[in-house]
């Protein structure tokens, strides 16, 4: 795996359209994510969370300000940063077997066939899907399909993993399982993880820090350190009074920056 580096956003703005039709989504947004951190980004619907993630991945360029990785401007996608998109149903190719879905992006990186197959199997095993490589995505449950999408992100062997509301399309139990899977993979692989989510409880449960977005145009309105320790449990962690305090602070900050009707609980 490549050595991770710091991801830095400085005074970033993003505007769509021009002239009278221009719509500024992000403004004056600054963020620093250190190597090995797990950072969750939350904010109201329409706050530009996905736009921020696309800029962090190099898939989109800011209108103003800078995004840099390892001290270098990030102007296009790089192999060091992998992305898991929100809807696994749109990102997995139904006509390809699971193993081939995981291995497919490696072909463009020049990885030879045998190595692609081996890495795909290793990543499937890492997400608890050993032995399903010959199946097609449509033969798997929603939670299992999202695990395939995560395995594909891991196959890059990238030190930075970006996830765009990755668990929003699965049932509650699968969501809890995938949250715990992501925490275990972060610990095992020593990677940097940034998760964009609309779920405040999820952000507090997963993150070392929670970055709260708000305002119009959107900027960072709070940056909370989550002091719940490295080992999280769905029952005991969520029952911890500190969890409730953090959740309340995040919600308060969101509602303080935007109207209550826009806040997502």
PDB file of C-alpha atoms in Angstrom:
ATOM      1  CA  UNK A   1       0.000   0.000   0.000  1.00  0.00           C
ATOM      2  CA  UNK A   2       1.259   3.489  -0.815  1.00  0.00           C
ATOM      3  CA  UNK A   3       2.232   5.834   1.999  1.00  0.00           C
ATOM      4  CA  UNK A   4      -0.594   8.179   2.930  1.00  0.00           C
ATOM      5  CA  UNK A   5      -0.238  11.965   2.982  1.00  0.00           C
ATOM      6  CA  UNK A   6      -2.194  14.893   4.350  1.00  0.00           C
ATOM      7  CA  UNK A   7      -5.247  16.084   2.420  1.00  0.00           C
ATOM      8  CA  UNK A   8      -5.721  19.853   2.699  1.00  0.00           C
ATOM      9  CA  UNK A   9      -8.525  22.164   1.559  1.00  0.00           C
ATOM     10  CA  UNK A  10      -7.795  25.887   1.780  1.00  0.00           C
ATOM     11  CA  UNK A  11     -10.417  28.619   1.362  1.00  0.00           C
ATOM     12  CA  UNK A  12     -12.221  26.554  -1.265  1.00  0.00           C
ATOM     13  CA  UNK A  13     -15.265  27.729  -3.178  1.00  0.00           C
ATOM     14  CA  UNK A  14     -17.383  25.982  -5.790  1.00  0.00           C
ATOM     15  CA  UNK A  15     -19.836  27.743  -8.084  1.00  0.00           C
ATOM     16  CA  UNK A  16     -22.039  26.188 -10.732  1.00  0.00           C
ATOM     17  CA  UNK A  17     -23.161  28.210 -13.743  1.00  0.00           C
ATOM     18  CA  UNK A  18     -22.124  31.696 -14.825  1.00  0.00           C
ATOM     19  CA  UNK A  19     -23.418  35.230 -14.688  1.00  0.00           C
ATOM     20  CA  UNK A  20     -26.999  35.644 -13.509  1.00  0.00           C
ATOM     21  CA  UNK A  21     -27.383  31.854 -13.385  1.00  0.00           C
ATOM     22  CA  UNK A  22     -24.376  31.324 -11.108  1.00  0.00           C
ATOM     23  CA  UNK A  23     -25.038  29.384  -7.902  1.00  0.00           C
ATOM     24  CA  UNK A  24     -22.321  29.291  -5.271  1.00  0.00           C
ATOM     25  CA  UNK A  25     -22.511  26.050  -3.283  1.00  0.00           C
ATOM     26  CA  UNK A  26     -19.287  26.192  -1.230  1.00  0.00           C
ATOM     27  CA  UNK A  27     -17.373  29.256  -0.016  1.00  0.00           C
ATOM     28  CA  UNK A  28     -14.316  29.801   2.172  1.00  0.00           C
ATOM     29  CA  UNK A  29     -14.209  26.140   3.136  1.00  0.00           C
ATOM     30  CA  UNK A  30     -11.023  24.936   4.818  1.00  0.00           C
ATOM     31  CA  UNK A  31     -10.299  21.408   6.025  1.00  0.00           C
ATOM     32  CA  UNK A  32      -7.226  19.369   6.926  1.00  0.00           C
ATOM     33  CA  UNK A  33      -7.253  15.570   7.173  1.00  0.00           C
ATOM     34  CA  UNK A  34      -4.124  13.935   8.534  1.00  0.00           C
ATOM     35  CA  UNK A  35      -2.740  10.556   7.598  1.00  0.00           C
ATOM     36  CA  UNK A  36      -4.684   7.748   9.271  1.00  0.00           C
ATOM     37  CA  UNK A  37      -7.621   9.884  10.433  1.00  0.00           C
ATOM     38  CA  UNK A  38     -11.263   8.887  10.150  1.00  0.00           C
ATOM     39  CA  UNK A  39     -13.256  12.047   9.424  1.00  0.00           C
ATOM     40  CA  UNK A  40     -17.009  12.239   8.911  1.00  0.00           C
ATOM     41  CA  UNK A  41     -18.633  15.182   7.135  1.00  0.00           C
ATOM     42  CA  UNK A  42     -22.257  16.035   7.937  1.00  0.00           C
ATOM     43  CA  UNK A  43     -24.653  18.802   6.994  1.00  0.00           C
ATOM     44  CA  UNK A  44     -28.192  19.495   5.788  1.00  0.00           C
ATOM     45  CA  UNK A  45     -29.489  18.092   2.525  1.00  0.00           C
ATOM     46  CA  UNK A  46     -28.289  20.213  -0.365  1.00  0.00           C
ATOM     47  CA  UNK A  47     -25.319  21.596   1.585  1.00  0.00           C
ATOM     48  CA  UNK A  48     -22.818  20.405  -1.020  1.00  0.00           C
ATOM     49  CA  UNK A  49     -21.376  17.386   0.822  1.00  0.00           C
ATOM     50  CA  UNK A  50     -21.074  15.347  -2.376  1.00  0.00           C
ATOM     51  CA  UNK A  51     -19.619  18.345  -4.213  1.00  0.00           C
ATOM     52  CA  UNK A  52     -16.939  18.597  -1.524  1.00  0.00           C
ATOM     53  CA  UNK A  53     -16.181  14.885  -1.830  1.00  0.00           C
ATOM     54  CA  UNK A  54     -15.836  15.163  -5.605  1.00  0.00           C
ATOM     55  CA  UNK A  55     -13.318  17.979  -5.130  1.00  0.00           C
ATOM     56  CA  UNK A  56     -11.427  15.902  -2.547  1.00  0.00           C
ATOM     57  CA  UNK A  57     -11.228  13.023  -5.029  1.00  0.00           C
ATOM     58  CA  UNK A  58     -10.070  15.139  -7.961  1.00  0.00           C
ATOM     59  CA  UNK A  59     -13.252  14.366  -9.892  1.00  0.00           C
ATOM     60  CA  UNK A  60     -14.195  18.064  -9.740  1.00  0.00           C
ATOM     61  CA  UNK A  61     -12.091  21.206  -9.479  1.00  0.00           C
ATOM     62  CA  UNK A  62     -12.888  24.072  -7.111  1.00  0.00           C
ATOM     63  CA  UNK A  63     -13.823  27.445  -8.522  1.00  0.00           C
ATOM     64  CA  UNK A  64     -11.595  29.163  -5.968  1.00  0.00           C
ATOM     65  CA  UNK A  65      -9.116  28.116  -3.315  1.00  0.00           C
ATOM     66  CA  UNK A  66      -7.100  24.902  -3.424  1.00  0.00           C
ATOM     67  CA  UNK A  67      -7.223  21.192  -2.684  1.00  0.00           C
ATOM     68  CA  UNK A  68      -3.877  19.499  -2.179  1.00  0.00           C
ATOM     69  CA  UNK A  69      -2.678  16.007  -1.387  1.00  0.00           C
ATOM     70  CA  UNK A  70       0.817  15.368  -0.127  1.00  0.00           C
ATOM     71  CA  UNK A  71       1.651  19.016  -0.707  1.00  0.00           C
ATOM     72  CA  UNK A  72       0.729  18.894  -4.390  1.00  0.00           C
ATOM     73  CA  UNK A  73      -2.370  20.467  -6.000  1.00  0.00           C
ATOM     74  CA  UNK A  74      -5.084  17.895  -6.638  1.00  0.00           C
ATOM     75  CA  UNK A  75      -6.418  18.652 -10.120  1.00  0.00           C
ATOM     76  CA  UNK A  76      -7.484  15.184 -11.274  1.00  0.00           C
ATOM     77  CA  UNK A  77      -8.158  11.704  -9.835  1.00  0.00           C
ATOM     78  CA  UNK A  78      -5.058   9.992  -8.459  1.00  0.00           C
ATOM     79  CA  UNK A  79      -4.375   6.345  -7.650  1.00  0.00           C
ATOM     80  CA  UNK A  80      -3.793   7.190  -3.975  1.00  0.00           C
ATOM     81  CA  UNK A  81      -7.456   8.147  -3.462  1.00  0.00           C
ATOM     82  CA  UNK A  82     -10.245   5.592  -3.884  1.00  0.00           C
ATOM     83  CA  UNK A  83     -13.962   6.441  -3.883  1.00  0.00           C
ATOM     84  CA  UNK A  84     -16.988   4.384  -2.837  1.00  0.00           C
ATOM     85  CA  UNK A  85     -20.117   5.958  -4.266  1.00  0.00           C
ATOM     86  CA  UNK A  86     -23.524   6.242  -2.639  1.00  0.00           C
ATOM     87  CA  UNK A  87     -25.551   3.848  -4.810  1.00  0.00           C
ATOM     88  CA  UNK A  88     -23.932   0.426  -5.236  1.00  0.00           C
ATOM     89  CA  UNK A  89     -26.647  -0.493  -7.764  1.00  0.00           C
ATOM     90  CA  UNK A  90     -25.353   2.144 -10.147  1.00  0.00           C
ATOM     91  CA  UNK A  91     -21.659   1.441  -9.604  1.00  0.00           C
ATOM     92  CA  UNK A  92     -21.607  -2.351 -10.011  1.00  0.00           C
ATOM     93  CA  UNK A  93     -21.903  -3.822 -13.493  1.00  0.00           C
ATOM     94  CA  UNK A  94     -24.632  -6.508 -13.389  1.00  0.00           C
ATOM     95  CA  UNK A  95     -23.265  -8.462 -16.372  1.00  0.00           C
ATOM     96  CA  UNK A  96     -19.879  -8.968 -14.712  1.00  0.00           C
ATOM     97  CA  UNK A  97     -19.172 -11.448 -11.944  1.00  0.00           C
ATOM     98  CA  UNK A  98     -18.379 -10.081  -8.508  1.00  0.00           C
ATOM     99  CA  UNK A  99     -14.665 -10.850  -8.826  1.00  0.00           C
ATOM    100  CA  UNK A 100     -14.493  -9.039 -12.159  1.00  0.00           C
ATOM    101  CA  UNK A 101     -16.348  -6.018 -10.746  1.00  0.00           C
ATOM    102  CA  UNK A 102     -13.715  -5.692  -8.043  1.00  0.00           C
ATOM    103  CA  UNK A 103     -10.804  -6.263 -10.424  1.00  0.00           C
ATOM    104  CA  UNK A 104     -12.039  -4.186 -13.372  1.00  0.00           C
ATOM    105  CA  UNK A 105     -10.513  -0.804 -12.389  1.00  0.00           C
ATOM    106  CA  UNK A 106      -7.111  -2.474 -11.960  1.00  0.00           C
ATOM    107  CA  UNK A 107      -7.001  -3.318 -15.655  1.00  0.00           C
ATOM    108  CA  UNK A 108      -6.669   0.359 -16.508  1.00  0.00           C
ATOM    109  CA  UNK A 109      -3.795   0.595 -14.040  1.00  0.00           C
ATOM    110  CA  UNK A 110      -1.861  -2.034 -15.988  1.00  0.00           C
ATOM    111  CA  UNK A 111      -2.177  -4.769 -13.361  1.00  0.00           C
ATOM    112  CA  UNK A 112      -1.809  -8.174 -14.998  1.00  0.00           C
ATOM    113  CA  UNK A 113      -4.733 -10.615 -15.063  1.00  0.00           C
ATOM    114  CA  UNK A 114      -3.441 -13.069 -12.443  1.00  0.00           C
ATOM    115  CA  UNK A 115      -2.546 -10.251 -10.058  1.00  0.00           C
ATOM    116  CA  UNK A 116      -5.959  -8.611 -10.596  1.00  0.00           C
ATOM    117  CA  UNK A 117      -7.739 -11.837  -9.752  1.00  0.00           C
ATOM    118  CA  UNK A 118      -5.595 -12.426  -6.661  1.00  0.00           C
ATOM    119  CA  UNK A 119      -6.109  -8.899  -5.357  1.00  0.00           C
ATOM    120  CA  UNK A 120      -9.858  -9.081  -5.989  1.00  0.00           C
ATOM    121  CA  UNK A 121     -10.135 -12.298  -3.987  1.00  0.00           C
ATOM    122  CA  UNK A 122      -8.081 -10.817  -1.145  1.00  0.00           C
ATOM    123  CA  UNK A 123     -10.299  -7.731  -0.989  1.00  0.00           C
ATOM    124  CA  UNK A 124     -13.491  -9.779  -1.103  1.00  0.00           C
ATOM    125  CA  UNK A 125     -12.190 -11.856   1.795  1.00  0.00           C
ATOM    126  CA  UNK A 126     -11.326  -8.654   3.682  1.00  0.00           C
ATOM    127  CA  UNK A 127     -14.969  -7.525   3.535  1.00  0.00           C
ATOM    128  CA  UNK A 128     -16.308 -10.951   4.520  1.00  0.00           C
ATOM    129  CA  UNK A 129     -17.231 -12.173   1.029  1.00  0.00           C
ATOM    130  CA  UNK A 130     -14.834 -15.068   0.570  1.00  0.00           C
ATOM    131  CA  UNK A 131     -16.144 -17.525  -1.996  1.00  0.00           C
ATOM    132  CA  UNK A 132     -18.662 -15.281  -3.800  1.00  0.00           C
ATOM    133  CA  UNK A 133     -16.388 -14.146  -6.631  1.00  0.00           C
ATOM    134  CA  UNK A 134     -18.195 -16.269  -9.246  1.00  0.00           C
ATOM    135  CA  UNK A 135     -21.616 -14.817  -8.449  1.00  0.00           C
ATOM    136  CA  UNK A 136     -23.219 -11.818 -10.143  1.00  0.00           C
ATOM    137  CA  UNK A 137     -24.122  -8.685  -8.140  1.00  0.00           C
ATOM    138  CA  UNK A 138     -27.846  -9.264  -8.593  1.00  0.00           C
ATOM    139  CA  UNK A 139     -27.478 -12.616  -6.799  1.00  0.00           C
ATOM    140  CA  UNK A 140     -26.366 -10.848  -3.617  1.00  0.00           C
ATOM    141  CA  UNK A 141     -28.267  -8.876  -0.983  1.00  0.00           C
ATOM    142  CA  UNK A 142     -28.017  -5.095  -0.868  1.00  0.00           C
ATOM    143  CA  UNK A 143     -25.587  -5.194   2.050  1.00  0.00           C
ATOM    144  CA  UNK A 144     -23.385  -7.716   0.251  1.00  0.00           C
ATOM    145  CA  UNK A 145     -23.396  -5.610  -2.906  1.00  0.00           C
ATOM    146  CA  UNK A 146     -22.196  -2.605  -0.946  1.00  0.00           C
ATOM    147  CA  UNK A 147     -19.420  -4.783   0.487  1.00  0.00           C
ATOM    148  CA  UNK A 148     -18.409  -5.537  -3.106  1.00  0.00           C
ATOM    149  CA  UNK A 149     -18.263  -1.797  -3.801  1.00  0.00           C
ATOM    150  CA  UNK A 150     -16.045  -1.332  -0.729  1.00  0.00           C
ATOM    151  CA  UNK A 151     -13.839  -4.231  -1.847  1.00  0.00           C
ATOM    152  CA  UNK A 152     -13.375  -2.527  -5.204  1.00  0.00           C
ATOM    153  CA  UNK A 153     -12.265   0.629  -3.397  1.00  0.00           C
ATOM    154  CA  UNK A 154      -9.775  -1.404  -1.362  1.00  0.00           C
ATOM    155  CA  UNK A 155      -8.424  -3.112  -4.489  1.00  0.00           C
ATOM    156  CA  UNK A 156      -6.687   0.108  -5.485  1.00  0.00           C
ATOM    157  CA  UNK A 157      -4.544  -0.317  -2.366  1.00  0.00           C
ATOM    158  CA  UNK A 158      -5.050   3.409  -1.893  1.00  0.00           C
ATOM    159  CA  UNK A 159      -4.107   5.028   1.420  1.00  0.00           C
ATOM    160  CA  UNK A 160      -7.145   7.321   1.269  1.00  0.00           C
ATOM    161  CA  UNK A 161     -10.722   6.037   1.016  1.00  0.00           C
ATOM    162  CA  UNK A 162     -13.573   8.487   0.334  1.00  0.00           C
ATOM    163  CA  UNK A 163     -17.133   7.269   0.894  1.00  0.00           C
ATOM    164  CA  UNK A 164     -20.247   9.152  -0.240  1.00  0.00           C
ATOM    165  CA  UNK A 165     -23.194   8.201   2.020  1.00  0.00           C
ATOM    166  CA  UNK A 166     -22.124   4.586   1.510  1.00  0.00           C
ATOM    167  CA  UNK A 167     -24.723   2.891   3.716  1.00  0.00           C
ATOM    168  CA  UNK A 168     -27.843   4.890   2.945  1.00  0.00           C
ATOM    169  CA  UNK A 169     -29.339   2.312   0.584  1.00  0.00           C
ATOM    170  CA  UNK A 170     -29.263  -0.721   2.907  1.00  0.00           C
ATOM    171  CA  UNK A 171     -31.407  -1.882   5.819  1.00  0.00           C
ATOM    172  CA  UNK A 172     -30.596  -0.885   9.398  1.00  0.00           C
ATOM    173  CA  UNK A 173     -28.848  -4.110  10.426  1.00  0.00           C
ATOM    174  CA  UNK A 174     -26.725  -4.157   7.270  1.00  0.00           C
ATOM    175  CA  UNK A 175     -25.863  -0.526   7.929  1.00  0.00           C
ATOM    176  CA  UNK A 176     -24.576  -1.339  11.417  1.00  0.00           C
ATOM    177  CA  UNK A 177     -22.568  -4.274  10.046  1.00  0.00           C
ATOM    178  CA  UNK A 178     -21.030  -2.111   7.311  1.00  0.00           C
ATOM    179  CA  UNK A 179     -20.153   0.629   9.793  1.00  0.00           C
ATOM    180  CA  UNK A 180     -18.289  -1.894  11.944  1.00  0.00           C
ATOM    181  CA  UNK A 181     -16.656  -3.392   8.855  1.00  0.00           C
ATOM    182  CA  UNK A 182     -15.356   0.032   7.824  1.00  0.00           C
ATOM    183  CA  UNK A 183     -13.931   0.650  11.294  1.00  0.00           C
ATOM    184  CA  UNK A 184     -12.163  -2.717  11.291  1.00  0.00           C
ATOM    185  CA  UNK A 185     -10.740  -2.167   7.792  1.00  0.00           C
ATOM    186  CA  UNK A 186      -9.449   1.266   8.771  1.00  0.00           C
ATOM    187  CA  UNK A 187      -7.695  -0.252  11.779  1.00  0.00           C
ATOM    188  CA  UNK A 188      -6.327  -3.259   9.883  1.00  0.00           C
ATOM    189  CA  UNK A 189      -5.111  -1.376   6.812  1.00  0.00           C
ATOM    190  CA  UNK A 190      -4.097   1.882   8.551  1.00  0.00           C
ATOM    191  CA  UNK A 191      -5.826   4.028   5.930  1.00  0.00           C
ATOM    192  CA  UNK A 192      -7.332   7.494   5.951  1.00  0.00           C
ATOM    193  CA  UNK A 193     -11.127   7.459   5.645  1.00  0.00           C
ATOM    194  CA  UNK A 194     -13.486  10.343   4.893  1.00  0.00           C
ATOM    195  CA  UNK A 195     -17.201   9.567   5.020  1.00  0.00           C
ATOM    196  CA  UNK A 196     -19.875  11.989   3.849  1.00  0.00           C
ATOM    197  CA  UNK A 197     -23.182  11.206   5.540  1.00  0.00           C
ATOM    198  CA  UNK A 198     -26.498  12.834   6.390  1.00  0.00           C
ATOM    199  CA  UNK A 199     -26.795  10.589   9.470  1.00  0.00           C
ATOM    200  CA  UNK A 200     -25.534  12.375  12.597  1.00  0.00           C
ATOM    201  CA  UNK A 201     -25.458   9.211  14.744  1.00  0.00           C
ATOM    202  CA  UNK A 202     -23.402   7.426  12.102  1.00  0.00           C
ATOM    203  CA  UNK A 203     -20.926  10.292  11.921  1.00  0.00           C
ATOM    204  CA  UNK A 204     -20.383  10.320  15.683  1.00  0.00           C
ATOM    205  CA  UNK A 205     -20.113   6.528  15.831  1.00  0.00           C
ATOM    206  CA  UNK A 206     -17.516   6.273  13.060  1.00  0.00           C
ATOM    207  CA  UNK A 207     -15.385   9.377  13.213  1.00  0.00           C
ATOM    208  CA  UNK A 208     -12.294  10.519  15.038  1.00  0.00           C
ATOM    209  CA  UNK A 209     -13.640  13.932  14.052  1.00  0.00           C
ATOM    210  CA  UNK A 210     -16.944  15.235  12.752  1.00  0.00           C
ATOM    211  CA  UNK A 211     -16.825  18.196  10.375  1.00  0.00           C
ATOM    212  CA  UNK A 212     -20.143  20.068  10.309  1.00  0.00           C
ATOM    213  CA  UNK A 213     -21.148  21.992   7.196  1.00  0.00           C
ATOM    214  CA  UNK A 214     -23.761  24.728   7.101  1.00  0.00           C
ATOM    215  CA  UNK A 215     -24.697  28.175   5.874  1.00  0.00           C
ATOM    216  CA  UNK A 216     -25.516  29.512   2.425  1.00  0.00           C
ATOM    217  CA  UNK A 217     -23.148  29.180   0.682  1.00  0.00           C
ATOM    218  CA  UNK A 218     -21.811  26.264   2.683  1.00  0.00           C
ATOM    219  CA  UNK A 219     -18.696  26.403   4.825  1.00  0.00           C
ATOM    220  CA  UNK A 220     -17.334  24.576   7.888  1.00  0.00           C
ATOM    221  CA  UNK A 221     -19.317  25.632  10.973  1.00  0.00           C
ATOM    222  CA  UNK A 222     -17.814  23.179  13.474  1.00  0.00           C
ATOM    223  CA  UNK A 223     -15.023  20.646  13.800  1.00  0.00           C
ATOM    224  CA  UNK A 224     -15.579  18.216  16.665  1.00  0.00           C
ATOM    225  CA  UNK A 225     -13.116  15.741  18.121  1.00  0.00           C
ATOM    226  CA  UNK A 226     -14.904  12.489  19.017  1.00  0.00           C
ATOM    227  CA  UNK A 227     -13.456  11.252  22.328  1.00  0.00           C
ATOM    228  CA  UNK A 228     -15.084   7.818  22.339  1.00  0.00           C
ATOM    229  CA  UNK A 229     -11.867   5.791  22.020  1.00  0.00           C
ATOM    230  CA  UNK A 230     -10.676   3.604  19.135  1.00  0.00           C
ATOM    231  CA  UNK A 231     -12.905   0.598  19.891  1.00  0.00           C
ATOM    232  CA  UNK A 232     -16.577   1.221  19.161  1.00  0.00           C
ATOM    233  CA  UNK A 233     -19.591  -1.008  19.787  1.00  0.00           C
ATOM    234  CA  UNK A 234     -23.052  -0.441  18.371  1.00  0.00           C
ATOM    235  CA  UNK A 235     -24.726  -0.869  21.758  1.00  0.00           C
ATOM    236  CA  UNK A 236     -22.335   0.418  24.417  1.00  0.00           C
ATOM    237  CA  UNK A 237     -20.904   3.294  22.354  1.00  0.00           C
ATOM    238  CA  UNK A 238     -24.317   4.624  21.404  1.00  0.00           C
ATOM    239  CA  UNK A 239     -25.430   4.338  25.041  1.00  0.00           C
ATOM    240  CA  UNK A 240     -22.450   6.393  26.255  1.00  0.00           C
ATOM    241  CA  UNK A 241     -23.561   9.836  27.555  1.00  0.00           C
ATOM    242  CA  UNK A 242     -20.684  11.383  25.574  1.00  0.00           C
ATOM    243  CA  UNK A 243     -22.258  10.018  22.385  1.00  0.00           C
ATOM    244  CA  UNK A 244     -25.504  11.831  23.161  1.00  0.00           C
ATOM    245  CA  UNK A 245     -23.629  15.037  23.983  1.00  0.00           C
ATOM    246  CA  UNK A 246     -21.732  14.944  20.687  1.00  0.00           C
ATOM    247  CA  UNK A 247     -24.879  14.166  18.735  1.00  0.00           C
ATOM    248  CA  UNK A 248     -26.640  17.123  20.349  1.00  0.00           C
ATOM    249  CA  UNK A 249     -23.770  19.474  19.565  1.00  0.00           C
ATOM    250  CA  UNK A 250     -23.711  18.439  15.898  1.00  0.00           C
ATOM    251  CA  UNK A 251     -27.467  18.879  15.531  1.00  0.00           C
ATOM    252  CA  UNK A 252     -27.348  22.234  17.312  1.00  0.00           C
ATOM    253  CA  UNK A 253     -24.611  23.488  15.004  1.00  0.00           C
ATOM    254  CA  UNK A 254     -26.501  22.376  11.903  1.00  0.00           C
ATOM    255  CA  UNK A 255     -29.701  24.036  13.079  1.00  0.00           C
ATOM    256  CA  UNK A 256     -27.792  27.137  14.073  1.00  0.00           C
ATOM    257  CA  UNK A 257     -26.365  27.527  10.570  1.00  0.00           C
ATOM    258  CA  UNK A 258     -29.556  26.613   8.688  1.00  0.00           C
ATOM    259  CA  UNK A 259     -33.258  26.659   9.410  1.00  0.00           C
ATOM    260  CA  UNK A 260     -34.674  23.787  11.485  1.00  0.00           C
ATOM    261  CA  UNK A 261     -36.691  22.595   8.509  1.00  0.00           C
ATOM    262  CA  UNK A 262     -33.481  21.935   6.588  1.00  0.00           C
ATOM    263  CA  UNK A 263     -31.642  20.037   9.298  1.00  0.00           C
ATOM    264  CA  UNK A 264     -31.434  16.297   8.790  1.00  0.00           C
ATOM    265  CA  UNK A 265     -31.729  14.286  11.985  1.00  0.00           C
TER     266      UNK A 265
END
